[in-house]
PDB file of C-alpha atoms in Angstrom:
ATOM      1  CA  MET A 143      19.486  15.666  65.597  1.00 49.00           C
ATOM      2  CA  ALA A 144      18.849  14.085  62.161  1.00 53.00           C
ATOM      3  CA  ARG A 145      15.962  11.868  61.387  1.00 58.00           C
ATOM      4  CA  PRO A 146      16.228   8.210  61.074  1.00 60.00           C
ATOM      5  CA  HIS A 147      16.340   7.045  57.643  1.00 59.00           C
ATOM      6  CA  SER A 148      13.348   4.966  56.318  1.00 62.00           C
ATOM      7  CA  VAL A 149      12.897   3.524  53.325  1.00 60.00           C
ATOM      8  CA  ARG A 150       9.488   4.309  53.265  1.00 60.00           C
ATOM      9  CA  HIS A 151      10.741   8.304  52.611  1.00 65.00           C
ATOM     10  CA  GLN A 152      12.958   7.300  49.998  1.00 68.00           C
ATOM     11  CA  ARG A 153      11.915   8.966  46.629  1.00 72.00           C
ATOM     12  CA  GLY A 154      10.728   6.604  43.878  1.00 72.00           C
ATOM     13  CA  PHE A 155      10.309   3.384  46.309  1.00 76.00           C
ATOM     14  CA  THR A 156       6.456   3.475  46.459  1.00 79.00           C
ATOM     15  CA  PHE A 157       6.422   4.093  42.685  1.00 83.00           C
ATOM     16  CA  ILE A 158       8.787   0.835  42.075  1.00 85.00           C
ATOM     17  CA  ALA A 159       7.110  -0.933  44.605  1.00 83.00           C
ATOM     18  CA  LEU A 160       3.190  -0.649  42.823  1.00 87.00           C
ATOM     19  CA  LEU A 161       4.947  -0.806  39.229  1.00 89.00           C
ATOM     20  CA  CYS A 162       6.380  -4.587  40.544  1.00 88.00           C
ATOM     21  CA  PHE A 163       2.878  -5.414  42.541  1.00 87.00           C
ATOM     22  CA  PHE A 164       1.396  -4.094  38.767  1.00 89.00           C
ATOM     23  CA  LEU A 165       3.574  -6.351  36.402  1.00 88.00           C
ATOM     24  CA  LEU A 166       3.391  -9.559  39.100  1.00 86.00           C
ATOM     25  CA  TYR A 167      -0.733  -9.137  39.023  1.00 87.00           C
ATOM     26  CA  LEU A 168      -1.574  -7.976  35.771  1.00 89.00           C
ATOM     27  CA  PRO A 169      -1.575 -11.232  34.034  1.00 86.00           C
ATOM     28  CA  MET A 170      -3.228 -12.966  36.823  1.00 86.00           C
ATOM     29  CA  ALA A 171      -6.394 -10.650  37.002  1.00 87.00           C
ATOM     30  CA  THR A 172      -6.392 -11.000  32.625  1.00 86.00           C
ATOM     31  CA  MET A 173      -6.560 -14.607  33.204  1.00 85.00           C
ATOM     32  CA  VAL A 174      -9.508 -14.332  35.537  1.00 86.00           C
ATOM     33  CA  VAL A 175     -11.200 -12.255  33.090  1.00 86.00           C
ATOM     34  CA  PHE A 176     -10.752 -14.175  30.318  1.00 84.00           C
ATOM     35  CA  ALA A 177     -11.668 -17.338  32.322  1.00 85.00           C
ATOM     36  CA  PHE A 178     -15.677 -16.008  32.291  1.00 85.00           C
ATOM     37  CA  ASN A 179     -15.042 -15.245  28.640  1.00 82.00           C
ATOM     38  CA  ALA A 180     -18.083 -16.624  26.266  1.00 79.00           C
ATOM     39  CA  GLY A 181     -16.017 -17.080  23.104  1.00 75.00           C
ATOM     40  CA  ASN A 182     -13.758 -19.466  22.051  1.00 75.00           C
ATOM     41  CA  THR A 183     -10.354 -17.907  21.617  1.00 72.00           C
ATOM     42  CA  LEU A 184      -8.033 -16.716  24.409  1.00 68.00           C
ATOM     43  CA  GLY A 185      -7.451 -12.765  22.709  1.00 68.00           C
ATOM     44  CA  GLU A 186     -10.573 -11.281  22.514  1.00 72.00           C
ATOM     45  CA  LEU A 187     -13.030 -10.996  25.139  1.00 75.00           C
ATOM     46  CA  GLN A 188     -16.771 -11.466  23.634  1.00 77.00           C
ATOM     47  CA  GLY A 189     -19.174 -11.506  27.266  1.00 79.00           C
ATOM     48  CA  PHE A 190     -20.040 -12.707  30.552  1.00 83.00           C
ATOM     49  CA  SER A 191     -20.258 -16.334  30.301  1.00 82.00           C
ATOM     50  CA  LEU A 192     -19.307 -19.693  32.961  1.00 84.00           C
ATOM     51  CA  ARG A 193     -19.078 -21.890  29.857  1.00 84.00           C
ATOM     52  CA  TRP A 194     -15.741 -22.863  30.537  1.00 85.00           C
ATOM     53  CA  PHE A 195     -16.179 -23.618  34.393  1.00 87.00           C
ATOM     54  CA  ARG A 196     -18.867 -25.613  33.186  1.00 87.00           C
ATOM     55  CA  ALA A 197     -17.064 -27.394  30.194  1.00 85.00           C
ATOM     56  CA  ALA A 198     -14.016 -27.971  32.906  1.00 84.00           C
ATOM     57  CA  TRP A 199     -16.585 -29.580  35.449  1.00 86.00           C
ATOM     58  CA  GLN A 200     -18.585 -31.777  32.318  1.00 86.00           C
ATOM     59  CA  ASN A 201     -14.733 -33.214  30.959  1.00 85.00           C
ATOM     60  CA  ASP A 202     -13.978 -36.653  32.704  1.00 87.00           C
ATOM     61  CA  GLN A 203     -10.291 -36.001  32.749  1.00 87.00           C
ATOM     62  CA  ILE A 204     -10.515 -33.039  34.340  1.00 86.00           C
ATOM     63  CA  VAL A 205     -12.204 -34.447  37.274  1.00 87.00           C
ATOM     64  CA  ALA A 206     -10.246 -37.397  37.542  1.00 90.00           C
ATOM     65  CA  ALA A 207      -7.016 -35.687  38.236  1.00 89.00           C
ATOM     66  CA  LEU A 208      -8.787 -33.428  40.620  1.00 87.00           C
ATOM     67  CA  LEU A 209      -9.713 -36.146  42.253  1.00 89.00           C
ATOM     68  CA  ARG A 210      -6.293 -37.423  42.187  1.00 91.00           C
ATOM     69  CA  SER A 211      -5.425 -33.831  43.605  1.00 90.00           C
ATOM     70  CA  LEU A 212      -7.483 -34.391  46.323  1.00 88.00           C
ATOM     71  CA  THR A 213      -6.750 -37.576  47.181  1.00 91.00           C
ATOM     72  CA  VAL A 214      -2.537 -36.963  47.147  1.00 92.00           C
ATOM     73  CA  ALA A 215      -2.149 -32.976  48.597  1.00 92.00           C
ATOM     74  CA  PRO A 216      -4.402 -34.075  52.145  1.00 92.00           C
ATOM     75  CA  VAL A 217      -2.782 -37.065  52.525  1.00 95.00           C
ATOM     76  CA  ALA A 218       0.918 -36.030  51.781  1.00 95.00           C
ATOM     77  CA  ALA A 219       0.183 -32.772  53.975  1.00 94.00           C
ATOM     78  CA  PHE A 220      -1.102 -34.679  57.059  1.00 95.00           C
ATOM     79  CA  LEU A 221       1.684 -37.451  57.016  1.00 96.00           C
ATOM     80  CA  ALA A 222       4.122 -33.939  56.437  1.00 94.00           C
ATOM     81  CA  THR A 223       2.836 -31.967  59.363  1.00 95.00           C
ATOM     82  CA  VAL A 224       2.863 -35.229  62.055  1.00 94.00           C
ATOM     83  CA  ALA A 225       6.662 -35.164  60.863  1.00 94.00           C
ATOM     84  CA  ALA A 226       6.737 -31.651  61.060  1.00 93.00           C
ATOM     85  CA  THR A 227       5.472 -31.310  64.646  1.00 92.00           C
ATOM     86  CA  MET A 228       7.742 -34.459  65.911  1.00 91.00           C
ATOM     87  CA  ALA A 229      10.740 -32.898  64.107  1.00 90.00           C
ATOM     88  CA  ALA A 230       9.682 -29.000  65.876  1.00 90.00           C
ATOM     89  CA  LEU A 231       9.262 -30.033  69.176  1.00 88.00           C
ATOM     90  CA  ALA A 232      12.430 -32.228  68.993  1.00 86.00           C
ATOM     91  CA  THR A 233      14.466 -28.952  67.940  1.00 86.00           C
ATOM     92  CA  THR A 234      12.162 -26.819  70.602  1.00 85.00           C
ATOM     93  CA  ARG A 235      11.823 -28.395  73.665  1.00 79.00           C
ATOM     94  CA  THR A 236      15.494 -29.929  74.231  1.00 78.00           C
ATOM     95  CA  PRO A 237      18.024 -27.839  75.606  1.00 77.00           C
ATOM     96  CA  PRO A 238      21.301 -26.387  72.966  1.00 76.00           C
ATOM     97  CA  TYR A 239      23.169 -28.956  72.336  1.00 75.00           C
ATOM     98  CA  ARG A 240      26.119 -29.190  69.236  1.00 80.00           C
ATOM     99  CA  GLY A 241      24.791 -30.042  66.361  1.00 78.00           C
ATOM    100  CA  LEU A 242      21.230 -28.329  66.594  1.00 78.00           C
ATOM    101  CA  ALA A 243      22.009 -25.950  64.206  1.00 80.00           C
ATOM    102  CA  THR A 244      23.123 -28.591  61.685  1.00 82.00           C
ATOM    103  CA  LYS A 245      19.577 -30.536  61.785  1.00 81.00           C
ATOM    104  CA  VAL A 246      17.069 -27.375  61.750  1.00 82.00           C
ATOM    105  CA  ALA A 247      19.329 -26.788  58.704  1.00 82.00           C
ATOM    106  CA  PHE A 248      19.115 -29.957  57.421  1.00 82.00           C
ATOM    107  CA  LEU A 249      15.233 -29.933  57.625  1.00 82.00           C
ATOM    108  CA  ASN A 250      15.168 -25.729  55.500  1.00 81.00           C
ATOM    109  CA  GLN A 251      17.222 -28.157  52.830  1.00 81.00           C
ATOM    110  CA  PRO A 252      14.490 -28.580  50.573  1.00 81.00           C
ATOM    111  CA  LEU A 253      13.618 -25.089  50.935  1.00 84.00           C
ATOM    112  CA  VAL A 254      16.842 -23.553  49.072  1.00 84.00           C
ATOM    113  CA  VAL A 255      17.995 -26.424  46.562  1.00 86.00           C
ATOM    114  CA  PRO A 256      16.303 -26.733  43.055  1.00 87.00           C
ATOM    115  CA  GLU A 257      12.927 -28.528  43.255  1.00 88.00           C
ATOM    116  CA  ILE A 258      14.010 -30.051  40.161  1.00 90.00           C
ATOM    117  CA  VAL A 259      17.270 -31.534  42.188  1.00 90.00           C
ATOM    118  CA  THR A 260      14.535 -32.842  44.923  1.00 89.00           C
ATOM    119  CA  ALA A 261      12.535 -34.439  41.719  1.00 90.00           C
ATOM    120  CA  VAL A 262      15.756 -36.144  41.061  1.00 91.00           C
ATOM    121  CA  ALA A 263      17.110 -37.681  44.023  1.00 91.00           C
ATOM    122  CA  LEU A 264      13.563 -38.845  44.450  1.00 90.00           C
ATOM    123  CA  LEU A 265      12.912 -40.592  41.843  1.00 90.00           C
ATOM    124  CA  VAL A 266      16.810 -42.483  41.460  1.00 91.00           C
ATOM    125  CA  VAL A 267      15.127 -43.727  45.109  1.00 90.00           C
ATOM    126  CA  PHE A 268      11.368 -44.997  43.963  1.00 90.00           C
ATOM    127  CA  SER A 269      12.881 -45.902  40.487  1.00 88.00           C
ATOM    128  CA  ARG A 270      14.848 -48.658  42.458  1.00 89.00           C
ATOM    129  CA  ILE A 271      11.966 -49.466  45.100  1.00 89.00           C
ATOM    130  CA  LYS A 272       9.265 -50.056  41.697  1.00 87.00           C
ATOM    131  CA  VAL A 273      11.434 -52.483  40.450  1.00 86.00           C
ATOM    132  CA  TRP A 274      12.396 -54.479  43.631  1.00 89.00           C
ATOM    133  CA  THR A 275       8.374 -54.235  45.018  1.00 86.00           C
ATOM    134  CA  GLY A 276       6.646 -53.823  41.256  1.00 83.00           C
ATOM    135  CA  TYR A 277       4.136 -51.654  43.085  1.00 84.00           C
ATOM    136  CA  THR A 278       3.767 -48.529  40.987  1.00 82.00           C
ATOM    137  CA  GLY A 279       0.700 -46.904  42.773  1.00 84.00           C
ATOM    138  CA  LEU A 280       0.050 -43.569  44.034  1.00 88.00           C
ATOM    139  CA  GLY A 281       1.830 -44.466  47.321  1.00 88.00           C
ATOM    140  CA  TYR A 282       5.044 -42.912  45.553  1.00 90.00           C
ATOM    141  CA  LEU A 283       3.682 -40.024  44.696  1.00 92.00           C
ATOM    142  CA  ILE A 284       2.448 -39.552  48.401  1.00 93.00           C
ATOM    143  CA  ALA A 285       5.542 -40.224  50.110  1.00 92.00           C
ATOM    144  CA  ALA A 286       7.078 -37.831  47.684  1.00 92.00           C
ATOM    145  CA  HIS A 287       4.649 -34.649  48.119  1.00 93.00           C
ATOM    146  CA  THR A 288       5.240 -35.629  52.048  1.00 94.00           C
ATOM    147  CA  ALA A 289       9.041 -35.400  51.775  1.00 91.00           C
ATOM    148  CA  PHE A 290       9.010 -32.061  49.848  1.00 91.00           C
ATOM    149  CA  CYS A 291       6.287 -30.347  52.301  1.00 92.00           C
ATOM    150  CA  ILE A 292       7.907 -30.836  55.649  1.00 92.00           C
ATOM    151  CA  PRO A 293       9.620 -27.988  55.423  1.00 91.00           C
ATOM    152  CA  PHE A 294       6.627 -25.923  54.544  1.00 91.00           C
ATOM    153  CA  ALA A 295       4.815 -27.269  57.470  1.00 91.00           C
ATOM    154  CA  TYR A 296       7.820 -27.265  59.504  1.00 91.00           C
ATOM    155  CA  LEU A 297       8.408 -23.626  59.922  1.00 89.00           C
ATOM    156  CA  PRO A 298       5.436 -22.035  61.107  1.00 88.00           C
ATOM    157  CA  ILE A 299       5.295 -25.197  63.864  1.00 90.00           C
ATOM    158  CA  ARG A 300       8.685 -24.291  64.893  1.00 89.00           C
ATOM    159  CA  ALA A 301       8.001 -20.433  65.028  1.00 86.00           C
ATOM    160  CA  ARG A 302       4.225 -21.167  66.989  1.00 86.00           C
ATOM    161  CA  LEU A 303       6.927 -23.197  69.575  1.00 85.00           C
ATOM    162  CA  GLU A 304       9.462 -20.447  69.434  1.00 83.00           C
ATOM    163  CA  GLY A 305       6.729 -18.020  70.524  1.00 80.00           C
ATOM    164  CA  MET A 306       4.598 -20.191  73.131  1.00 80.00           C
ATOM    165  CA  ASP A 307       5.090 -19.482  76.968  1.00 76.00           C
ATOM    166  CA  LEU A 308       7.033 -22.217  79.061  1.00 76.00           C
ATOM    167  CA  SER A 309       5.414 -21.175  82.140  1.00 78.00           C
ATOM    168  CA  LEU A 310       2.747 -23.739  82.015  1.00 79.00           C
ATOM    169  CA  GLU A 311       4.617 -26.594  80.527  1.00 78.00           C
ATOM    170  CA  ARG A 312       6.897 -25.354  83.512  1.00 78.00           C
ATOM    171  CA  ALA A 313       3.815 -25.767  86.364  1.00 82.00           C
ATOM    172  CA  ALA A 314       2.310 -28.605  84.582  1.00 79.00           C
ATOM    173  CA  ALA A 315       5.655 -30.483  85.293  1.00 77.00           C
ATOM    174  CA  ASP A 316       6.162 -29.117  88.804  1.00 73.00           C
ATOM    175  CA  LEU A 317       3.029 -30.628  89.585  1.00 75.00           C
ATOM    176  CA  TYR A 318       4.477 -34.070  88.681  1.00 75.00           C
ATOM    177  CA  ALA A 319       2.513 -34.710  84.961  1.00 78.00           C
ATOM    178  CA  ARG A 320       3.616 -36.968  83.045  1.00 81.00           C
ATOM    179  CA  PRO A 321       5.161 -35.191  79.099  1.00 79.00           C
ATOM    180  CA  TRP A 322       1.923 -36.907  77.477  1.00 83.00           C
ATOM    181  CA  ALA A 323      -0.291 -35.209  79.476  1.00 82.00           C
ATOM    182  CA  VAL A 324       1.853 -32.321  79.460  1.00 81.00           C
ATOM    183  CA  PHE A 325       1.925 -32.348  75.475  1.00 82.00           C
ATOM    184  CA  ARG A 326      -2.063 -33.079  75.385  1.00 82.00           C
ATOM    185  CA  ARG A 327      -3.767 -30.606  78.171  1.00 83.00           C
ATOM    186  CA  ILE A 328      -0.960 -27.741  77.772  1.00 82.00           C
ATOM    187  CA  THR A 329       1.541 -27.885  74.665  1.00 81.00           C
ATOM    188  CA  LEU A 330      -0.854 -28.850  71.285  1.00 82.00           C
ATOM    189  CA  PRO A 331      -4.227 -26.793  72.539  1.00 85.00           C
ATOM    190  CA  LEU A 332      -1.401 -24.088  72.512  1.00 84.00           C
ATOM    191  CA  LEU A 333       0.252 -25.216  69.135  1.00 86.00           C
ATOM    192  CA  TRP A 334      -2.921 -25.695  67.346  1.00 87.00           C
ATOM    193  CA  PRO A 335      -2.927 -22.933  65.153  1.00 85.00           C
ATOM    194  CA  GLY A 336       0.682 -23.567  64.106  1.00 86.00           C
ATOM    195  CA  ILE A 337      -0.252 -26.805  63.345  1.00 90.00           C
ATOM    196  CA  LEU A 338      -3.046 -25.823  60.718  1.00 88.00           C
ATOM    197  CA  ALA A 339      -0.952 -23.239  59.657  1.00 85.00           C
ATOM    198  CA  GLY A 340       1.596 -25.985  58.636  1.00 89.00           C
ATOM    199  CA  PHE A 341      -0.984 -28.157  57.158  1.00 91.00           C
ATOM    200  CA  MET A 342      -2.689 -25.614  55.013  1.00 88.00           C
ATOM    201  CA  LEU A 343       0.905 -24.332  53.434  1.00 87.00           C
ATOM    202  CA  ALA A 344       1.802 -28.047  53.149  1.00 91.00           C
ATOM    203  CA  PHE A 345      -1.758 -28.268  51.551  1.00 90.00           C
ATOM    204  CA  VAL A 346      -1.368 -25.914  48.850  1.00 87.00           C
ATOM    205  CA  VAL A 347       2.565 -26.760  48.106  1.00 90.00           C
ATOM    206  CA  SER A 348       1.165 -30.640  47.286  1.00 91.00           C
ATOM    207  CA  LEU A 349      -1.944 -29.258  45.788  1.00 88.00           C
ATOM    208  CA  ASP A 350       0.042 -26.703  42.673  1.00 86.00           C
ATOM    209  CA  ASP A 351       3.537 -29.002  42.494  1.00 89.00           C
ATOM    210  CA  VAL A 352       4.256 -30.270  39.085  1.00 89.00           C
ATOM    211  CA  VAL A 353       8.044 -30.594  38.679  1.00 91.00           C
ATOM    212  CA  ILE A 354       7.948 -33.289  41.624  1.00 92.00           C
ATOM    213  CA  THR A 355       5.330 -35.112  39.869  1.00 91.00           C
ATOM    214  CA  GLU A 356       6.099 -35.304  36.982  1.00 90.00           C
ATOM    215  CA  PHE A 357       8.627 -36.831  37.886  1.00 90.00           C
ATOM    216  CA  ILE A 358       7.486 -39.555  40.167  1.00 90.00           C
ATOM    217  CA  LYS A 359       3.869 -40.417  39.094  1.00 87.00           C
ATOM    218  CA  SER A 360       3.283 -43.602  36.692  1.00 82.00           C
ATOM    219  CA  ALA A 361       0.830 -43.740  33.816  1.00 80.00           C
ATOM    220  CA  GLY A 362      -2.205 -43.062  34.370  1.00 81.00           C
ATOM    221  CA  GLN A 363      -1.668 -40.612  37.250  1.00 85.00           C
ATOM    222  CA  GLU A 364      -1.978 -36.856  35.964  1.00 88.00           C
ATOM    223  CA  THR A 365      -2.786 -34.624  38.604  1.00 89.00           C
ATOM    224  CA  LEU A 366      -4.812 -31.328  37.685  1.00 87.00           C
ATOM    225  CA  PRO A 367      -1.416 -29.255  37.419  1.00 88.00           C
ATOM    226  CA  THR A 368       0.305 -31.983  35.276  1.00 88.00           C
ATOM    227  CA  TYR A 369      -2.665 -32.579  32.995  1.00 87.00           C
ATOM    228  CA  MET A 370      -2.739 -28.591  32.682  1.00 85.00           C
ATOM    229  CA  LEU A 371       0.479 -28.568  31.888  1.00 84.00           C
ATOM    230  CA  GLY A 372       0.202 -31.365  29.221  1.00 83.00           C
ATOM    231  CA  GLN A 373      -2.385 -29.442  27.674  1.00 79.00           C
ATOM    232  CA  LEU A 374      -0.500 -26.372  27.545  1.00 75.00           C
ATOM    233  CA  ARG A 375       1.347 -28.177  25.131  1.00 75.00           C
ATOM    234  CA  ARG A 376      -0.885 -28.856  22.497  1.00 71.00           C
ATOM    235  CA  ASN A 377      -3.363 -26.316  23.120  1.00 70.00           C
ATOM    236  CA  VAL A 378      -4.482 -23.396  25.659  1.00 71.00           C
ATOM    237  CA  THR A 379      -8.450 -22.823  25.613  1.00 74.00           C
ATOM    238  CA  PRO A 380     -10.434 -20.618  27.598  1.00 79.00           C
ATOM    239  CA  GLU A 381     -11.199 -23.885  29.903  1.00 82.00           C
ATOM    240  CA  MET A 382      -7.334 -24.197  31.051  1.00 83.00           C
ATOM    241  CA  ASN A 383      -8.144 -19.923  32.683  1.00 84.00           C
ATOM    242  CA  ALA A 384     -11.353 -21.452  34.251  1.00 86.00           C
ATOM    243  CA  ILE A 385      -8.943 -24.085  35.927  1.00 85.00           C
ATOM    244  CA  SER A 386      -6.409 -21.717  36.943  1.00 85.00           C
ATOM    245  CA  THR A 387      -9.081 -19.335  38.340  1.00 87.00           C
ATOM    246  CA  VAL A 388     -10.617 -22.322  40.276  1.00 85.00           C
ATOM    247  CA  PHE A 389      -6.936 -22.923  41.923  1.00 81.00           C
ATOM    248  CA  LEU A 390      -5.822 -19.409  42.229  1.00 84.00           C
ATOM    249  CA  ALA A 391      -9.181 -18.739  44.428  1.00 85.00           C
ATOM    250  CA  ILE A 392      -8.658 -21.969  46.634  1.00 81.00           C
ATOM    251  CA  SER A 393      -4.860 -21.037  47.215  1.00 78.00           C
ATOM    252  CA  VAL A 394      -5.937 -17.350  47.944  1.00 82.00           C
ATOM    253  CA  ALA A 395      -8.664 -18.794  50.255  1.00 83.00           C
ATOM    254  CA  VAL A 396      -5.908 -21.106  52.012  1.00 76.00           C
ATOM    255  CA  VAL A 397      -3.028 -18.581  52.535  1.00 75.00           C
ATOM    256  CA  SER A 398      -5.260 -16.239  53.651  1.00 80.00           C
ATOM    257  CA  LEU A 399      -6.754 -18.271  56.500  1.00 77.00           C
ATOM    258  CA  PHE A 400      -2.824 -19.527  57.188  1.00 70.00           C
ATOM    259  CA  PHE A 401      -1.997 -15.956  57.655  1.00 73.00           C
ATOM    260  CA  LEU A 402      -4.975 -15.193  60.115  1.00 75.00           C
ATOM    261  CA  LEU A 403      -4.239 -18.595  62.011  1.00 65.00           C
ATOM    262  CA  ASN A 404      -0.095 -17.588  62.256  1.00 61.00           C
ATOM    263  CA  ARG A 405      -1.296 -14.645  64.033  1.00 66.00           C
ATOM    264  CA  LYS A 406      -4.129 -15.672  66.091  1.00 55.00           C
ATOM    265  CA  LYS A 407      -2.974 -14.927  69.792  1.00 49.00           C
ATOM    266  CA  THR A 408      -3.463 -17.575  72.832  1.00 45.00           C
TER     267      THR A 408
END
């Protein structure tokens, strides 16, 4: 009897996989190492120091951009998660009907469309609203990030709903529990890990976003990623390495927590 084919036993597969991971993570590792460089140049390691982390923390422009990012990202992630939760309930807790697959594809469309296309579309809409209202605050940036993050929050929440056992919800309905009581006491506690995972994924996407922010922000509304991009166009310093290292650490922590929550069994 012939052995089933497994790609893991294919010659050269392990080497190619390791090479890809090496090429992917080597630049990140190099950046982290040079973030602790005691010297002033990027290409020469002159000892270990935290001076560039201290310099970044004492830079008023960096602190202002960071606070702005930490204002936009949580609010946008929260709004996106609320919208994604309602959309996931609407597409999983109803009997199949014509057009359901189209709605799901429509919700996931921003994941397929190039981000710059979404940014241009949002710019066209918000530019007209700015002219009509005269308002130029952070509300546009929050709304744009919310719209872009909804599908990222929708995927883990929908996956959690599809994997849940409906017997408890049906039993509660048989006992004459109202729909809101069923949702609050049964569905929501079981769905909570998926909601947290969706929120964290949306938070990371909003925190790291550059393209949509560049198109939508008004003057004086730099977030930390757009500030870093502007600095890299002028002069690359180890200070940028320090900021990037902090960003990387936050992203790894949030994504790791997302992974653990998504694996949680109830």
